[in-house]
C-alpha positions as a LaTeX table, in Angstrom:
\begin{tabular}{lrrr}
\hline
Residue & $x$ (\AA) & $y$ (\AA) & $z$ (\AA) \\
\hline
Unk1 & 6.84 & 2.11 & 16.30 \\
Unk2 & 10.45 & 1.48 & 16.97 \\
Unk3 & 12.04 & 5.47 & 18.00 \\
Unk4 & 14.92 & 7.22 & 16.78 \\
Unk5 & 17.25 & 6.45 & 19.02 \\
Unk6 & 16.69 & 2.70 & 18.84 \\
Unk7 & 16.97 & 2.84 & 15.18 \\
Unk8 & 19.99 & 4.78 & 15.51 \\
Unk9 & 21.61 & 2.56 & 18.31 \\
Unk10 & 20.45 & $-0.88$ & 16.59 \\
Unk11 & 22.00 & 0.93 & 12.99 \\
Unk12 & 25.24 & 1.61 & 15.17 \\
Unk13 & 25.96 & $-1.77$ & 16.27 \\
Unk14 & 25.02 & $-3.47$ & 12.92 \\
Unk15 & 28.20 & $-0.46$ & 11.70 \\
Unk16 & 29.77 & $-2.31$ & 14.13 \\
Unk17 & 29.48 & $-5.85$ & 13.49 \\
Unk18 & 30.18 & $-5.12$ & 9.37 \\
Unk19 & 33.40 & $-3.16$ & 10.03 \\
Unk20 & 34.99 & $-6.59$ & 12.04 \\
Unk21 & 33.40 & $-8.53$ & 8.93 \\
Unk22 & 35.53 & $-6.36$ & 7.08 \\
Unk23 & 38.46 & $-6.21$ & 9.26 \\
Unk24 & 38.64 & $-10.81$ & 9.13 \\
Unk25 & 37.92 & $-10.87$ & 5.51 \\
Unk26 & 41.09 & $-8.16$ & 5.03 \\
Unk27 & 43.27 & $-10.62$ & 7.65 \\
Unk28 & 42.18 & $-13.94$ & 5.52 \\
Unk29 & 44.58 & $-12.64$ & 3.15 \\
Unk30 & 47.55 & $-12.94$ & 5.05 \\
Unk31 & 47.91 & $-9.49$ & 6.43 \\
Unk32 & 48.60 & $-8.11$ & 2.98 \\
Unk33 & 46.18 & $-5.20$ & 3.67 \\
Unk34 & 48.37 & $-3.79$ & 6.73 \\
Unk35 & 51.14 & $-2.68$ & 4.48 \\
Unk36 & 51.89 & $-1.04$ & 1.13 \\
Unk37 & 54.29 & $-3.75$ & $-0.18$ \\
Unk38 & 52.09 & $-6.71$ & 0.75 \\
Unk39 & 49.18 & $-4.93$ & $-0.95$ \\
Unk40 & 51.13 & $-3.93$ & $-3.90$ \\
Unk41 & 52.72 & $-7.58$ & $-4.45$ \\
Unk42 & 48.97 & $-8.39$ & $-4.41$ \\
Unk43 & 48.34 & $-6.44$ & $-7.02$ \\
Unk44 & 51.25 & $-7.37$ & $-9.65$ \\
Unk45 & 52.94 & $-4.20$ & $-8.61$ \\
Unk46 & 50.23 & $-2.03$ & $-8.68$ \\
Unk47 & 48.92 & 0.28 & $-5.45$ \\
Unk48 & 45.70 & 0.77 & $-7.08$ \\
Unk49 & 42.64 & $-0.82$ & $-7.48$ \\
Unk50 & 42.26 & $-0.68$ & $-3.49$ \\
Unk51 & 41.54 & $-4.91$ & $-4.13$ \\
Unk52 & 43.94 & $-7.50$ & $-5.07$ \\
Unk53 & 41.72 & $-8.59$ & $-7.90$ \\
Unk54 & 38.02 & $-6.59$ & $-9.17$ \\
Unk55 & 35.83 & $-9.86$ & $-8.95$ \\
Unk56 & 37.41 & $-10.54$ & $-4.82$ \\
Unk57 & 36.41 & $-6.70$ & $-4.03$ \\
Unk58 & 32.96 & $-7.10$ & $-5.82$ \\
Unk59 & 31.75 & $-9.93$ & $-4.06$ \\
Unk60 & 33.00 & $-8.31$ & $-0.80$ \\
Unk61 & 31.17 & $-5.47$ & $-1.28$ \\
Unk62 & 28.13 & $-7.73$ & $-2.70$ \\
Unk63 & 27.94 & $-9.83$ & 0.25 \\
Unk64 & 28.09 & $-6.95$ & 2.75 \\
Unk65 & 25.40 & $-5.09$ & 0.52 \\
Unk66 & 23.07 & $-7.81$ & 1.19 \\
Unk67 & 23.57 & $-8.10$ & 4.87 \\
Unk68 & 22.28 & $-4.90$ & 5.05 \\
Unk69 & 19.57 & $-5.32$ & 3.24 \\
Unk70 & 18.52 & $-8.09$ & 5.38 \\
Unk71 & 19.55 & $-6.34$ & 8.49 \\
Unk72 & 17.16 & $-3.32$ & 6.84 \\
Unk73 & 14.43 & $-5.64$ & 6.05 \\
Unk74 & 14.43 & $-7.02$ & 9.45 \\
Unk75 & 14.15 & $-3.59$ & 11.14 \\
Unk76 & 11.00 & $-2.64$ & 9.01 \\
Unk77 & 9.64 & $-6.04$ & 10.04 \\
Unk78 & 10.58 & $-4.99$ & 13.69 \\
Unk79 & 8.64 & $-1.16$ & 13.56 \\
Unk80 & 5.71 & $-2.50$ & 11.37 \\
Unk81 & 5.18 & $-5.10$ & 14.11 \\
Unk82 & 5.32 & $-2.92$ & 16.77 \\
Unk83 & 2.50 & $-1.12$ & 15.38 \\
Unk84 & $-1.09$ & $-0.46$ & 16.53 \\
Unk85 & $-4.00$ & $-3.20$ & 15.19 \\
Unk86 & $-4.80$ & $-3.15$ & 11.57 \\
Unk87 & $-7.03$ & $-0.17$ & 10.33 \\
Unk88 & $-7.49$ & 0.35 & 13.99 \\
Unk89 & $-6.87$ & 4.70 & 13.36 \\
Unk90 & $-9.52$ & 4.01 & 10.36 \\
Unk91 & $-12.43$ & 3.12 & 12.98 \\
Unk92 & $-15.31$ & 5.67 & 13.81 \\
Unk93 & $-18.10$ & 7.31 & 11.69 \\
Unk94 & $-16.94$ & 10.27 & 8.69 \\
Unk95 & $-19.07$ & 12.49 & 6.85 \\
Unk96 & $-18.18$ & 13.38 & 3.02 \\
Unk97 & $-16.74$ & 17.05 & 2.98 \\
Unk98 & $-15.51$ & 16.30 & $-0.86$ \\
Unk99 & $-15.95$ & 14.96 & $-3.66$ \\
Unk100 & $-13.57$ & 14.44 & $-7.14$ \\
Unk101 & $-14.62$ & 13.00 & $-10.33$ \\
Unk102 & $-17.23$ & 10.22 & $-9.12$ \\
Unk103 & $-20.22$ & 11.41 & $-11.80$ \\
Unk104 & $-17.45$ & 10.72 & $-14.49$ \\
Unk105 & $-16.51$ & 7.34 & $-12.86$ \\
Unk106 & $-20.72$ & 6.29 & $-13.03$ \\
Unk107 & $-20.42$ & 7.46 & $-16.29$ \\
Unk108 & $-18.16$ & 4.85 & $-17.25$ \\
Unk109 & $-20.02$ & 2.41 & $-15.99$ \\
Unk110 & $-22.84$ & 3.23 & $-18.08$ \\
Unk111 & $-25.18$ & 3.78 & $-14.70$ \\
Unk112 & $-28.33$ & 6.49 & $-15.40$ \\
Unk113 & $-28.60$ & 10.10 & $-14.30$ \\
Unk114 & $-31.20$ & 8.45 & $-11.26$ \\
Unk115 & $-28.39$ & 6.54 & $-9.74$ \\
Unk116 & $-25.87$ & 9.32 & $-10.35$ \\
Unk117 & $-27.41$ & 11.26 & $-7.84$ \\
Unk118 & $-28.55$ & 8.96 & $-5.51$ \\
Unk119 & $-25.06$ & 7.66 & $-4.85$ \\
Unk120 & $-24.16$ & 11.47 & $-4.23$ \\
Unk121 & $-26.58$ & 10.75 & $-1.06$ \\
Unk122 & $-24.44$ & 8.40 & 0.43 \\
Unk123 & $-22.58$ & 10.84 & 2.13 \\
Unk124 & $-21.26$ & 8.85 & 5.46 \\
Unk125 & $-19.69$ & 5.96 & 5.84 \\
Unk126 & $-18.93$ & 4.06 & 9.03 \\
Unk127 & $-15.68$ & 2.07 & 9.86 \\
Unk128 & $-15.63$ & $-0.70$ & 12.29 \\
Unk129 & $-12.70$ & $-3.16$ & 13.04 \\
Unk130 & $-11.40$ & $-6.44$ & 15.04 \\
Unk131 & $-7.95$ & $-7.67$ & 15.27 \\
Unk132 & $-8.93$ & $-9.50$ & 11.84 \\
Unk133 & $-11.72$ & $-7.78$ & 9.75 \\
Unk134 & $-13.37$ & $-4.61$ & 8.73 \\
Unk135 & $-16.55$ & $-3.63$ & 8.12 \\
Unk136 & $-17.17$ & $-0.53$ & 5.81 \\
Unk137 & $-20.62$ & 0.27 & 6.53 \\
Unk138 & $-21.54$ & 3.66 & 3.63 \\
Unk139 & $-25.12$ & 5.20 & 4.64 \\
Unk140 & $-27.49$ & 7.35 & 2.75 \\
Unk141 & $-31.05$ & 9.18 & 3.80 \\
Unk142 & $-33.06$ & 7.27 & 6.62 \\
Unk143 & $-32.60$ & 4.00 & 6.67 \\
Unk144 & $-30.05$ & 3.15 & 3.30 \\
Unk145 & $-26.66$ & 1.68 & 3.97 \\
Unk146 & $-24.32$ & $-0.71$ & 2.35 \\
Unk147 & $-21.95$ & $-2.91$ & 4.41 \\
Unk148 & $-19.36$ & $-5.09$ & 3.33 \\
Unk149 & $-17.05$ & $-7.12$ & 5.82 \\
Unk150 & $-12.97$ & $-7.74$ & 4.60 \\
Unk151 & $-10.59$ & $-10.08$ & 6.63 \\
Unk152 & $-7.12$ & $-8.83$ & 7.14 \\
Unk153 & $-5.89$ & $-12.39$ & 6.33 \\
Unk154 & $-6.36$ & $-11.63$ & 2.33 \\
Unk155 & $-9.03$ & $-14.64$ & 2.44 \\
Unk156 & $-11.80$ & $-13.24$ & $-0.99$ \\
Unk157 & $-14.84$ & $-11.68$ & 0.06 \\
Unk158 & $-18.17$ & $-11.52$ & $-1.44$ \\
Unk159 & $-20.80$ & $-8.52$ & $-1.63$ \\
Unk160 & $-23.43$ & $-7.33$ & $-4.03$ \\
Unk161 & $-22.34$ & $-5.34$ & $-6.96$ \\
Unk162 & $-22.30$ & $-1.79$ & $-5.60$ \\
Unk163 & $-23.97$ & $-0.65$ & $-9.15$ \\
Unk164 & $-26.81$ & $-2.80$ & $-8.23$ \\
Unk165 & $-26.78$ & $-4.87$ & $-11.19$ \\
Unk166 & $-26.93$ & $-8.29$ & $-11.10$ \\
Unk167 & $-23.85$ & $-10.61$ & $-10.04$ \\
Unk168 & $-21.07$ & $-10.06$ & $-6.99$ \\
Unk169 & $-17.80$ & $-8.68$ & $-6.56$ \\
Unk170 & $-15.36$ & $-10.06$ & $-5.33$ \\
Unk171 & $-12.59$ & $-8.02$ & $-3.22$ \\
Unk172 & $-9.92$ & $-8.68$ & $-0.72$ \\
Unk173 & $-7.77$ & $-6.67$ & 1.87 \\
Unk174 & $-3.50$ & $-6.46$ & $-0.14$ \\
Unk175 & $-2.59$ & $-3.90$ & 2.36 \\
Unk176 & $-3.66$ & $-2.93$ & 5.72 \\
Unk177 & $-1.72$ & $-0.88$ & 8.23 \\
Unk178 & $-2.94$ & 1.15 & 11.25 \\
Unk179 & $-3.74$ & 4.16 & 9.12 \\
Unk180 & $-4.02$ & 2.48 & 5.69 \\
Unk181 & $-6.12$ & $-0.03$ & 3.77 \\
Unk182 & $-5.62$ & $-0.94$ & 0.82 \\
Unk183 & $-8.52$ & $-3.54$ & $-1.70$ \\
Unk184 & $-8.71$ & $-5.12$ & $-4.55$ \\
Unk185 & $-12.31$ & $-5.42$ & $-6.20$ \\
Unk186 & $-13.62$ & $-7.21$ & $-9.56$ \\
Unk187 & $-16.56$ & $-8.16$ & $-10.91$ \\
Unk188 & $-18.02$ & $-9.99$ & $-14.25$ \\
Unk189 & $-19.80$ & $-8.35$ & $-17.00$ \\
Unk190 & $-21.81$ & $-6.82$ & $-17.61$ \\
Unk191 & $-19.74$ & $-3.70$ & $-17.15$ \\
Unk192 & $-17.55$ & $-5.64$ & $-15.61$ \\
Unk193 & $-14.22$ & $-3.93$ & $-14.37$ \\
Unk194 & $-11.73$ & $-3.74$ & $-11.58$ \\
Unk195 & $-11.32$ & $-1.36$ & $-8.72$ \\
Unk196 & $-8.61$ & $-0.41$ & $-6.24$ \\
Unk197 & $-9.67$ & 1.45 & $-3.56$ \\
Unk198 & $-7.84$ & 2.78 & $-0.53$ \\
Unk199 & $-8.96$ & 4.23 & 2.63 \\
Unk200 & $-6.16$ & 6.31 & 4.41 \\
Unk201 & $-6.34$ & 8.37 & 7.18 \\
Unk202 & $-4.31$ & 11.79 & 7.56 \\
Unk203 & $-1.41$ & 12.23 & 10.61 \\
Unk204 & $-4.42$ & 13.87 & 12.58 \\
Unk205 & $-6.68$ & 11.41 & 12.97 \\
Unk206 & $-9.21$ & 13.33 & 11.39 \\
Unk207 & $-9.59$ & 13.09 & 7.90 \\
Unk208 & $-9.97$ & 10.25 & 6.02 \\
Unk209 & $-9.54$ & 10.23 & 2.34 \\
Unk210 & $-11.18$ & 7.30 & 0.05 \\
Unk211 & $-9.21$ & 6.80 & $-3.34$ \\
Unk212 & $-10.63$ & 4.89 & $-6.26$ \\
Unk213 & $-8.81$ & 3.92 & $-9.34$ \\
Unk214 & $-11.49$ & 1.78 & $-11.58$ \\
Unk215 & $-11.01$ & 0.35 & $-14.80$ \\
Unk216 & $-14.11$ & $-1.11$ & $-16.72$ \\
Unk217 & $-13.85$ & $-3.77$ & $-19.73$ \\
Unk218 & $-15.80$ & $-1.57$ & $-21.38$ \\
Unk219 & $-16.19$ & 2.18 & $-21.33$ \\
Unk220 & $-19.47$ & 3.42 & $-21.75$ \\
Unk221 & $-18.65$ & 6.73 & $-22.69$ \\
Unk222 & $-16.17$ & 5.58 & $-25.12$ \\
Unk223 & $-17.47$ & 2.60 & $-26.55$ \\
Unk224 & $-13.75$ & 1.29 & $-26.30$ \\
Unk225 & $-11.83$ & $-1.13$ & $-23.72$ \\
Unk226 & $-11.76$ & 1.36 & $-20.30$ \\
Unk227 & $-8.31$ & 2.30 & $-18.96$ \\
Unk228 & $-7.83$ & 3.18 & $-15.57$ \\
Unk229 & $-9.64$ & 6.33 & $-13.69$ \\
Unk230 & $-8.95$ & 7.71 & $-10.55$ \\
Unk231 & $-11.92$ & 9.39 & $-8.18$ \\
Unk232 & $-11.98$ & 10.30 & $-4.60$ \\
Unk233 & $-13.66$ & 11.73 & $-1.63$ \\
Unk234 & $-12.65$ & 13.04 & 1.99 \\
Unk235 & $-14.40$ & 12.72 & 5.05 \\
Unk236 & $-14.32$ & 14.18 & 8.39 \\
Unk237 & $-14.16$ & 12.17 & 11.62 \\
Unk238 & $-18.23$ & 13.11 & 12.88 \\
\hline
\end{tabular}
């Protein structure tokens, strides 16, 4: 990412380069700014507002308000490109050290005290990357695992419903940074719903933490159009 000093230094000059903005647009008006009498003639005799008329200083001030939000924008542009490869701090195998309100989240879905605890099994999950997808590979007892592949571009992907019922979802990557992945997953009835899910990793390295917030059509403990849930978990780097 772009340092300190270089964000400092590049901030400096862009000072800089407003303040002789300011310093021609003050001269376009004949010098009147460089003494009291010109600026109060300006005014119709008056020293104060500082501008000769409200609507002249407020599109100054507009205009040089969105310079620098451009010039801002541009810099962000500058240290998120200068960044490490998508999800690339994401990659490696975790293990499950906790876990926050996921029987309630089944629950919702209407899914049976046998799959309630089977999905507690899952307790590892498995991140692999390239410069343009992800695989997120979660793994159970012996030989169960579930692996679903996501492109960086945004492009849809589709993977069996993770409920096992029948149908697919359909989910796609809305954020991805080195550290932080953000998807967006939906999928038809029945108990159809929505999901947002982010995997984000910790300034160590070495915890991961998986966030879910799911809303179904229908809530099966309610009986009543779901609203939205949150559940998590947090891993270890194994």
């Amino acid at each position: 990412t772009i340092s300190f000093p270089m964000r400092f230094a590049v901030l400096t000059a862009f000072s800089l380069h407003v303040a002789a903005c300011l310093s021609a647009q003050l001269m376009s008006h004949g010098g009147a700014f460089c003494n009291v009498e010109g600026l109060t003639a300006l005014r119709g005799g008056r020293l104060f507002p500082a501008w000769p008329n409200n609507g002249e200083g407020n599109d100054l001030m507009a205009g040089m308000r969105n310079k620098f939000s451009q010039f801002k924008a541009s810099i962000d542009a500058m240290s998120e490109g200068s960044s490490g490869p998508k999800a690339s701090k994401l990659g490696g195998k975790w293990t499950k050290i906790k876990e926050v309100n996921q029987d309630e989240a089944m629950l919702k879905l209407g899914l049976n005290v046998v799959f309630r605890k089977a999905a507690k099994l899952l307790s590892r999950i498995e991140i692999k990357t390239t410069p343009t997808t992800m695989d997120i590979i979660t793994k159970g007892p012996l030989l169960v695992s579930i692996k679903e592949c996501y492109n960086f571009s945004g492009e849809t992907s589709l993977h069996s419903r993770r409920d096992k019922r029948w149908g697919k979802h359909r989910g796609k990557v809305v954020v991805a940074t080195e550290g932080k992945v953000e998807l967006d997953i939906k999928w038809d009835d029945p108990h159809g719903g929505e999901l947002k899910e982010t995997f984000e990793v910790d300034k160590s390295g070495n915890e991961l933490t998986h966030t879910s917030v799911i809303k179904v059509n229908n809530d099966a403990t309610t009986r009543k159009p779901g609203e939205w849930f949150t559940y998590y978990s947090v891993y270890k780097r194994s």
